[in-house]
Coordinates of C-alpha atoms in Angstrom, one line a residue:
M48 CA 3.1 9.4 17.3
T49 CA 3.2 10.9 13.9
Q50 CA 0.8 12.8 11.8
E51 CA -0.9 11.0 8.9
S52 CA -2.4 12.0 5.6
S53 CA -4.7 14.9 5.2
P54 CA -8.0 14.4 7.0
H55 CA -10.0 15.9 4.2
G56 CA -8.5 15.0 0.9
P57 CA -6.3 12.5 -1.0
A58 CA -3.0 12.7 0.7
H59 CA -1.7 9.2 0.6
P60 CA 1.9 9.0 -0.5
G61 CA 1.1 6.1 -2.7
A62 CA -1.2 8.1 -4.9
H63 CA -0.6 7.8 -8.6
H64 CA 0.3 11.0 -10.3
H65 CA 2.3 11.8 -13.4
E66 CA 5.0 14.4 -12.8
D67 CA 4.1 16.4 -15.9
E68 CA 0.6 17.0 -14.4
H69 CA 2.1 19.0 -11.6
G70 CA 4.2 21.5 -13.4
P71 CA 7.6 22.7 -12.1
P72 CA 8.4 22.1 -8.4
A73 CA 7.3 24.8 -6.0
P74 CA 10.1 27.2 -5.2
H75 CA 11.1 27.4 -1.5
R76 CA 9.2 24.1 -0.9
W77 CA 11.8 22.7 1.5
A78 CA 11.9 26.0 3.5
T79 CA 8.1 26.0 3.6
L80 CA 8.2 22.4 4.7
A81 CA 10.4 23.3 7.7
L82 CA 8.0 26.1 8.6
L83 CA 4.9 23.9 8.4
C84 CA 6.6 21.2 10.5
M85 CA 7.6 23.8 13.1
A86 CA 3.9 24.8 13.4
Q87 CA 2.8 21.2 13.7
F88 CA 5.6 20.7 16.3
L89 CA 4.0 23.4 18.5
L90 CA 0.6 21.6 18.3
I91 CA 2.1 18.2 19.3
V92 CA 4.2 19.7 22.1
D93 CA 1.1 21.4 23.6
V94 CA -0.5 18.0 24.2
T95 CA 2.2 16.8 26.5
V96 CA 3.9 20.0 27.8
I97 CA 0.9 20.9 30.0
N98 CA 1.0 17.6 31.9
V99 CA 4.3 18.4 33.5
A100 CA 3.3 21.9 34.4
L101 CA -0.2 20.9 35.5
P102 CA 0.4 20.5 39.3
T103 CA 2.1 24.0 39.4
V104 CA -0.7 25.5 37.4
G105 CA -3.3 24.0 39.7
D106 CA -1.5 25.2 42.8
E107 CA -1.0 28.8 41.6
L108 CA -4.4 29.2 40.1
S109 CA -6.2 27.2 42.9
L110 CA -7.8 24.9 40.3
S111 CA -10.3 22.2 41.4
A112 CA -9.8 18.6 40.2
G113 CA -12.5 19.2 37.6
Q114 CA -10.6 22.3 36.3
L115 CA -7.4 20.3 36.1
T116 CA -9.2 17.8 33.9
W117 CA -10.6 20.5 31.6
T118 CA -7.2 22.2 31.3
V119 CA -5.9 19.1 29.5
T120 CA -9.1 18.0 27.7
A121 CA -10.3 21.3 26.4
Y122 CA -7.4 21.5 23.9
T123 CA -7.6 17.9 22.7
L124 CA -11.4 17.9 22.6
C125 CA -11.6 20.9 20.2
F126 CA -8.6 19.8 18.3
G127 CA -10.0 16.3 17.6
S128 CA -13.6 17.1 17.1
L129 CA -13.0 20.0 14.7
L130 CA -10.3 18.3 12.5
L131 CA -12.6 17.1 9.8
L132 CA -14.4 20.5 9.7
G133 CA -11.0 22.3 9.5
G134 CA -10.0 20.2 6.5
R135 CA -13.2 20.8 4.7
A136 CA -13.0 24.5 5.4
G137 CA -9.5 24.6 4.0
D138 CA -10.7 23.2 0.7
A139 CA -13.5 25.9 0.7
V140 CA -11.5 29.0 1.5
G141 CA -8.0 28.0 0.6
R142 CA -5.4 26.0 2.5
K143 CA -2.9 28.8 2.9
R144 CA -5.6 31.1 4.3
M145 CA -6.8 28.4 6.6
F146 CA -3.3 27.6 7.8
L147 CA -2.5 31.3 8.6
A148 CA -5.8 31.8 10.3
G149 CA -5.4 28.7 12.4
L150 CA -1.8 29.7 13.4
L151 CA -3.0 33.2 14.3
V152 CA -5.8 31.7 16.5
F153 CA -3.4 29.2 18.1
T154 CA -0.7 31.8 18.8
A155 CA -3.2 34.4 20.2
A156 CA -4.8 31.7 22.4
S157 CA -1.3 30.7 23.7
L158 CA -0.7 34.3 24.8
L159 CA -4.1 34.3 26.6
S160 CA -3.3 31.0 28.2
G161 CA -0.1 32.4 29.7
L162 CA -1.9 35.5 30.9
A163 CA -4.7 33.6 32.5
E164 CA -5.3 34.4 36.2
D165 CA -8.1 32.0 36.8
G166 CA -9.2 28.5 35.7
G167 CA -12.1 29.7 33.5
T168 CA -9.9 31.9 31.4
L169 CA -7.2 29.2 31.1
I170 CA -9.7 26.6 30.0
A171 CA -11.4 28.9 27.5
A172 CA -7.9 29.8 26.0
R173 CA -7.0 26.1 25.8
A174 CA -10.2 25.4 23.9
A175 CA -9.3 28.3 21.5
Q176 CA -5.8 26.7 21.1
G177 CA -7.6 23.5 20.0
V178 CA -9.7 25.3 17.5
G179 CA -6.6 26.9 16.0
A180 CA -4.9 23.5 15.9
A181 CA -7.9 22.0 14.1
M182 CA -7.7 24.7 11.4
L183 CA -3.9 24.6 11.1
S184 CA -3.0 20.9 11.0
P185 CA -5.1 19.5 8.1
A186 CA -4.2 22.6 6.0
A187 CA -0.5 22.1 6.6
M188 CA -0.7 18.5 5.7
A189 CA -2.6 19.2 2.5
I190 CA -0.1 21.9 1.5
I191 CA 2.7 19.4 1.9
T192 CA 1.1 16.7 -0.2
S193 CA 0.3 19.3 -2.9
M194 CA 3.8 20.8 -3.0
F195 CA 5.7 17.5 -3.2
H196 CA 5.3 14.5 -5.5
G197 CA 6.9 11.1 -6.1
A198 CA 10.0 10.3 -4.1
E199 CA 10.2 13.9 -2.7
R200 CA 6.7 13.5 -1.2
N201 CA 7.8 10.4 0.7
R202 CA 10.8 12.2 2.0
A203 CA 8.7 15.2 3.0
L204 CA 6.2 13.0 4.7
G205 CA 9.0 11.2 6.5
V206 CA 10.1 14.5 8.0
W207 CA 6.5 15.3 9.0
A208 CA 6.1 11.9 10.6
A209 CA 9.2 12.4 12.8
I210 CA 7.5 15.5 14.3
G211 CA 5.0 13.5 16.3
G212 CA 7.5 11.4 18.4
S213 CA 10.0 14.2 18.8
G214 CA 7.3 16.6 19.8
A215 CA 6.0 14.4 22.5
A216 CA 9.5 13.8 23.8
F217 CA 10.5 17.4 23.7
G218 CA 7.2 18.5 25.2
V219 CA 7.7 16.7 28.5
L220 CA 11.3 18.0 28.9
L221 CA 10.4 21.5 27.8
G222 CA 7.5 21.6 30.3
G223 CA 9.8 20.8 33.2
L224 CA 12.5 23.3 32.1
L225 CA 10.2 26.2 31.5
T226 CA 8.0 25.6 34.6
T227 CA 11.1 25.4 36.9
S228 CA 13.1 28.2 35.4
L229 CA 10.6 30.8 34.1
G230 CA 7.2 29.8 35.4
W231 CA 4.3 27.7 34.1
E232 CA 3.2 30.7 31.9
W233 CA 6.1 30.1 29.6
V234 CA 4.9 26.7 28.4
F235 CA 2.4 28.9 26.5
F236 CA 4.3 32.1 26.0
I237 CA 7.0 30.3 24.1
N238 CA 4.5 29.6 21.3
V239 CA 4.0 33.3 20.7
P240 CA 7.4 34.4 19.1
I241 CA 7.7 31.1 17.2
G242 CA 4.1 31.2 15.9
A243 CA 4.5 34.8 14.8
A244 CA 7.8 34.1 13.0
V245 CA 6.3 31.1 11.2
L246 CA 3.1 33.0 10.3
L247 CA 5.0 35.9 8.7
S248 CA 7.5 33.6 6.9
V249 CA 4.8 31.3 5.4
A250 CA 2.8 34.4 4.3
V251 CA 5.8 35.6 2.3
L252 CA 7.1 32.3 1.0
L253 CA 4.0 30.3 0.1
K254 CA 1.8 31.3 -2.9
E255 CA -1.9 30.3 -2.5
N256 CA -2.0 28.3 -5.7
E257 CA 1.0 26.2 -4.5
G258 CA -1.0 25.0 -1.5
N259 CA -4.0 24.2 -3.6
K260 CA -2.6 22.5 -6.7
E261 CA -4.5 19.3 -6.4
R262 CA -7.8 20.9 -6.0
S263 CA -8.1 21.2 -9.8
G264 CA -7.0 17.7 -10.4
G265 CA -10.4 16.2 -10.3
H266 CA -10.8 16.8 -6.6
H267 CA -14.0 18.7 -5.8
Q268 CA -13.6 22.1 -4.2
D269 CA -16.1 22.6 -1.5
S270 CA -18.1 25.9 -1.2
P271 CA -18.6 27.4 2.2
G272 CA -22.3 26.6 1.9
S273 CA -21.6 22.9 1.5
I274 CA -19.7 22.6 4.8
D275 CA -21.5 20.4 7.3
L276 CA -21.8 22.7 10.3
A277 CA -24.5 20.7 11.9
G278 CA -22.4 17.6 11.8
A279 CA -19.4 19.5 13.2
L280 CA -21.5 21.0 16.0
T281 CA -23.0 17.6 17.1
M282 CA -19.6 15.9 16.7
T283 CA -18.1 18.4 19.2
A284 CA -21.1 18.5 21.6
A285 CA -21.4 14.7 22.1
P286 CA -17.9 14.2 23.5
G287 CA -18.0 17.6 25.3
L288 CA -21.1 16.6 27.2
L289 CA -19.7 13.2 27.9
I290 CA -16.6 14.8 29.5
Y291 CA -18.7 17.3 31.4
G292 CA -20.9 14.4 32.7
L293 CA -17.8 12.5 33.8
V294 CA -16.4 15.6 35.7
Q295 CA -19.8 16.0 37.4
A296 CA -19.9 12.3 38.3
R297 CA -16.6 12.6 40.0
E298 CA -17.9 15.5 42.2
H299 CA -21.5 14.4 42.7
G300 CA -21.7 10.7 41.8
F301 CA -23.0 9.0 38.7
G302 CA -26.5 8.8 40.1
S303 CA -26.9 12.6 40.4
G304 CA -28.9 14.6 37.9
S305 CA -25.9 16.9 37.2
S306 CA -24.1 13.9 35.8
L307 CA -26.9 12.0 34.2
L308 CA -28.3 14.9 32.2
P309 CA -25.1 15.7 30.3
L310 CA -24.4 12.0 29.8
A311 CA -27.9 11.5 28.3
G312 CA -27.3 14.7 26.2
A313 CA -24.1 13.1 24.9
V314 CA -26.0 10.1 23.7
A315 CA -28.7 12.3 22.1
C316 CA -26.1 14.4 20.3
A317 CA -24.4 11.2 18.9
A318 CA -27.8 10.1 17.6
V319 CA -28.4 13.5 16.0
F320 CA -25.0 13.4 14.4
V321 CA -25.8 10.1 12.7
A322 CA -29.1 11.4 11.5
V323 CA -27.5 14.6 10.2
E324 CA -24.8 12.7 8.3
R325 CA -27.4 10.5 6.7
S326 CA -29.4 13.5 5.4
V327 CA -27.0 16.2 4.3
R328 CA -25.7 16.4 0.8
A329 CA -22.0 16.7 1.8
P330 CA -21.6 15.0 5.2
L331 CA -18.6 15.5 7.3
V332 CA -18.4 11.7 7.7
R333 CA -19.7 9.4 5.0
L334 CA -21.2 6.7 7.2
S335 CA -20.7 4.0 4.6
V336 CA -17.0 4.2 5.3
L337 CA -17.7 3.0 8.8
T338 CA -18.8 -0.4 7.5
R339 CA -15.2 -1.3 6.9
R340 CA -14.1 -3.4 9.8
S341 CA -10.4 -2.5 9.5
L342 CA -11.2 1.2 9.8
V343 CA -13.5 0.6 12.8
G344 CA -10.9 -1.6 14.5
G345 CA -8.1 0.8 13.9
S346 CA -10.1 3.7 15.2
V347 CA -11.1 1.9 18.4
V348 CA -7.5 0.9 19.0
M349 CA -6.3 4.4 18.4
L350 CA -9.0 5.8 20.8
A351 CA -7.8 3.4 23.5
A352 CA -4.0 3.8 23.0
S353 CA -4.2 7.6 23.0
G354 CA -6.6 7.6 26.0
V355 CA -4.4 5.4 28.1
L356 CA -1.1 7.2 27.2
I357 CA -2.3 10.7 27.9
S358 CA -4.0 9.5 31.1
M359 CA -0.7 8.1 32.2
F360 CA 1.1 11.4 31.7
F361 CA -1.7 13.1 33.6
L362 CA -1.8 10.8 36.5
C363 CA 2.0 10.3 36.9
S364 CA 2.6 14.0 36.7
L365 CA 0.2 14.6 39.6
Y366 CA 1.6 11.7 41.6
L367 CA 5.3 12.6 41.1
Q368 CA 4.8 16.3 42.0
H369 CA 2.0 16.2 44.5
V370 CA 2.7 13.0 46.3
L371 CA 6.5 12.5 45.9
G372 CA 7.3 16.2 45.8
L373 CA 9.4 16.2 42.7
S374 CA 10.0 19.4 40.8
A375 CA 8.6 20.0 37.4
L376 CA 12.1 19.6 35.9
R377 CA 12.7 16.3 37.6
T378 CA 9.3 15.1 36.5
G379 CA 10.1 16.0 32.9
L380 CA 13.4 14.0 33.1
V381 CA 11.5 11.0 34.4
F382 CA 9.1 11.3 31.4
L383 CA 11.8 11.7 28.8
P384 CA 12.7 7.9 28.6
V385 CA 8.9 7.2 28.3
A386 CA 8.6 9.4 25.2
V387 CA 11.7 7.8 23.7
A388 CA 10.2 4.3 24.4
I389 CA 7.1 5.2 22.5
T390 CA 9.1 6.3 19.4
L391 CA 11.3 3.2 19.6
S392 CA 8.3 0.9 19.9
A393 CA 6.6 2.5 17.0
H394 CA 9.7 1.9 14.8
L395 CA 10.1 -1.8 15.9
S396 CA 6.3 -2.4 15.7
S397 CA 6.1 -1.3 12.1
Q398 CA 8.6 -4.0 11.2
A399 CA 6.9 -6.6 13.4
I400 CA 3.5 -5.9 11.8
G401 CA 5.0 -6.6 8.4
R402 CA 6.2 -10.0 9.7
F403 CA 3.5 -11.2 12.1
G404 CA 0.4 -9.1 11.2
W405 CA -1.8 -6.6 13.0
R406 CA -3.6 -8.7 15.5
P407 CA -0.6 -10.3 17.3
V408 CA 1.3 -7.0 17.5
A409 CA -1.6 -4.9 18.8
T410 CA -2.8 -7.6 21.3
T411 CA 0.7 -8.0 22.7
G412 CA 1.2 -4.3 22.9
F413 CA -2.0 -3.7 24.9
V414 CA -1.2 -6.7 27.2
L415 CA 2.1 -5.0 28.0
G416 CA 0.2 -1.8 28.6
A417 CA -2.1 -3.6 31.1
A418 CA 0.9 -5.2 32.9
G419 CA 2.6 -1.8 33.2
S420 CA -0.7 -0.2 34.5
L421 CA -1.0 -2.9 37.1
L422 CA 2.6 -2.2 38.3
L423 CA 1.7 1.5 38.6
A424 CA -1.3 0.6 40.6
Q425 CA 1.1 -0.5 43.4
V426 CA 2.5 3.0 44.0
E427 CA 3.0 4.2 47.6
E428 CA 3.1 7.5 49.3
S429 CA 6.8 7.1 49.9
G430 CA 7.5 5.6 46.5
N431 CA 10.5 6.1 44.3
A432 CA 10.1 7.7 40.8
W433 CA 12.9 5.7 39.1
T434 CA 12.2 2.3 40.6
Q435 CA 8.4 2.2 41.2
V436 CA 7.0 4.6 38.6
L437 CA 9.4 4.5 35.6
P438 CA 9.4 0.7 35.0
G439 CA 5.6 0.4 34.8
F440 CA 5.4 3.6 32.7
L441 CA 8.0 2.3 30.3
L442 CA 6.1 -0.9 29.9
V443 CA 2.9 1.0 29.1
A444 CA 4.7 3.3 26.7
F445 CA 6.4 0.5 24.8
G446 CA 3.1 -1.4 24.5
L447 CA 1.1 1.6 23.3
G448 CA 3.7 2.4 20.7
A449 CA 2.7 -0.9 19.1
G450 CA -1.0 0.1 19.5
F451 CA -0.5 3.4 17.6
V452 CA 1.2 1.8 14.6
S453 CA -1.3 -1.0 14.5
A454 CA -4.2 1.4 14.6
T455 CA -3.0 3.7 11.8
T456 CA -1.7 1.1 9.4
S457 CA -4.8 -1.2 9.8
A458 CA -7.3 1.6 9.5
M459 CA -5.8 2.7 6.2
S460 CA -5.4 -0.8 4.7
D461 CA -7.3 -1.9 1.6
L462 CA -9.1 1.4 1.3
P463 CA -9.9 3.0 -2.1
H464 CA -7.9 6.1 -2.7
E465 CA -10.9 8.4 -2.5
D466 CA -11.5 7.2 1.1
M467 CA -7.9 7.7 2.3
G468 CA -8.4 11.3 3.4
L469 CA -11.6 10.7 5.3
A470 CA -10.1 7.6 7.0
S471 CA -7.0 9.4 8.1
G472 CA -9.1 12.2 9.5
L473 CA -11.1 9.8 11.5
V474 CA -8.0 8.1 13.0
N475 CA -6.5 11.5 13.8
T476 CA -9.8 12.5 15.4
C477 CA -9.8 9.3 17.5
H478 CA -6.2 10.2 18.6
E479 CA -7.2 13.6 20.0
M480 CA -10.6 12.5 21.3
G481 CA -9.0 9.5 23.0
A482 CA -6.7 11.8 24.9
A483 CA -9.6 14.0 26.0
L484 CA -11.9 11.1 27.1
G485 CA -9.1 9.1 28.7
V486 CA -8.2 11.9 31.1
A487 CA -11.8 12.5 31.9
V488 CA -12.4 8.9 32.8
V489 CA -9.3 8.4 35.0
A490 CA -10.0 11.7 36.7
A491 CA -13.5 10.6 37.6
V492 CA -12.1 7.3 38.9
A493 CA -9.3 8.9 40.9
G494 CA -11.7 11.2 42.6
A495 CA -10.4 13.2 45.6
G496 CA -6.9 11.8 45.2
L497 CA -6.2 14.4 42.5
E498 CA -6.7 17.2 45.0
A499 CA -3.8 16.2 47.1
G500 CA -0.9 18.6 47.1
G501 CA -0.2 22.1 48.2
E502 CA -1.0 22.3 51.9
S503 CA -3.0 19.0 51.8
A504 CA -1.4 15.8 53.1
P505 CA 0.2 13.7 50.3
S506 CA -2.1 10.8 49.4
V507 CA -2.2 8.0 46.9
S508 CA -6.0 7.7 47.4
G509 CA -7.6 7.2 44.0
F510 CA -4.4 6.8 42.0
D511 CA -4.4 3.0 42.4
S512 CA -8.0 2.9 41.1
A513 CA -7.2 5.1 38.2
F514 CA -4.2 3.0 37.2
L515 CA -6.4 -0.1 37.4
A516 CA -8.9 1.6 35.1
C517 CA -6.1 2.0 32.6
A518 CA -5.3 -1.7 32.9
V519 CA -8.9 -2.6 32.2
I520 CA -9.1 -0.3 29.2
S521 CA -5.8 -1.8 27.9
L522 CA -7.2 -5.3 28.2
G523 CA -10.4 -4.3 26.5
A524 CA -8.4 -2.8 23.7
A525 CA -6.4 -6.1 23.4
V526 CA -9.7 -8.0 22.9
A527 CA -11.0 -5.4 20.5
G528 CA -7.8 -5.5 18.5
A529 CA -7.9 -9.3 18.3
L530 CA -11.5 -9.3 17.1
L531 CA -11.6 -6.2 14.8
L532 CA -8.2 -5.7 13.3
P533 CA -7.5 -7.5 10.0
R534 CA -6.1 -11.0 10.2
G535 CA -3.3 -10.7 7.7
R536 CA -0.3 -8.4 7.2
P537 CA 0.0 -5.1 5.4
D538 CA 0.4 -5.1 1.6
P539 CA 3.9 -3.7 0.9
S540 CA 2.7 -2.3 -2.4
Q541 CA 0.4 0.2 -0.7
G542 CA 3.3 2.3 0.5
P543 CA 3.9 4.0 3.8
V544 CA 1.1 5.4 5.9
F545 CA 1.8 8.4 8.2
A546 CA -0.4 8.9 11.2
H547 CA -0.5 11.2 14.1

């Protein structure tokens, strides 16, 4: 999983610029790149690190199953739904300012997360982390694409791309190490000194005009008044209400008013969002872009791949620690080969897509994901992590790696340059939103099985149903990929595409 071009402006590495238009290279650009990548690394780690620590957090703070769900989804919900707004705001107030503000919010929220003594405080702090991430990430990507040009830009983006896979792999191991040795609080506290050091260093090294060079190159600079706040609000409220409705359905049933009302509200907010985007002068999402089948197909595939993967981390962490009694460290070690399998699959799939095309690779990947999910649906109360959990999880991970690459490369194919930024932002949004919605869905399906642990008797009740739900979603994504993704193969002349 890697991060792609800026979700708010032209950031495609294949963009055509003449070197003399950019002036001399920015001083300290490689040092600045290292700092920006370190900040992005923190954001990616925080998606997976919490999954390993989650059972310990739930036991120590006495979290309900619904609160466990929100602990994971609050971060990815705010991160994903506010990404486009964060990019637009960066253009309005300055990318360096937006990056520093986002990093400050993320770092402060990390401190509050570690200090939390109850579920409500932790969930609110996790949401604030997501807000900071949505401010930081698009600004960092835009700074990189404005500081580097030509061959240097491709090299810089290659470094940025590597952050996604390594961050996911490092996150699962770090979560186990910190939770076992220092306590779950340190999966958040560790962000504080690193975030503070990066913030101070970027403030000194980066000049504001270095982060905004391309804004004068024909790219319209947004004013604060042109930012589509109504679109951003409804874009956040719709999935937020959907997740809340799913959590309520898990506790009270889908026929209860407490679940039906928020689910209906989610549909209403989605309708309002479409109406707003059609009427405002500077919409957050130009709806005409959504008429492109390749972008819709790539976004749907990304939504499903992210949803199934993060759901697997969520479910397997609870099963391994609550049911099998593994420590957080041993759970992290079990997850490490999974993260490596995702990265390896992404590398191999990028070559396979060039040879066979998007549809065969994506369909095969999701069929593998469904097969792995079905294997996991056979877990037992006295199961073995290495022989009964890891094989199925590896199969899922390897299959979904192909899904991620197929989604990002197909969504960005055959688009005019002026739509690249928006398209990449939509795919990134689907990545984070898929994670939030996926966890909410499987938690609702798993039901009371998630509450096993602590003094309760170990139980696999609900886990089998949740893994079956992942299999169904994977098969649905395989069908969607076969129908919606482009028939052909990528055009090599378009250059590389980097996606989160």
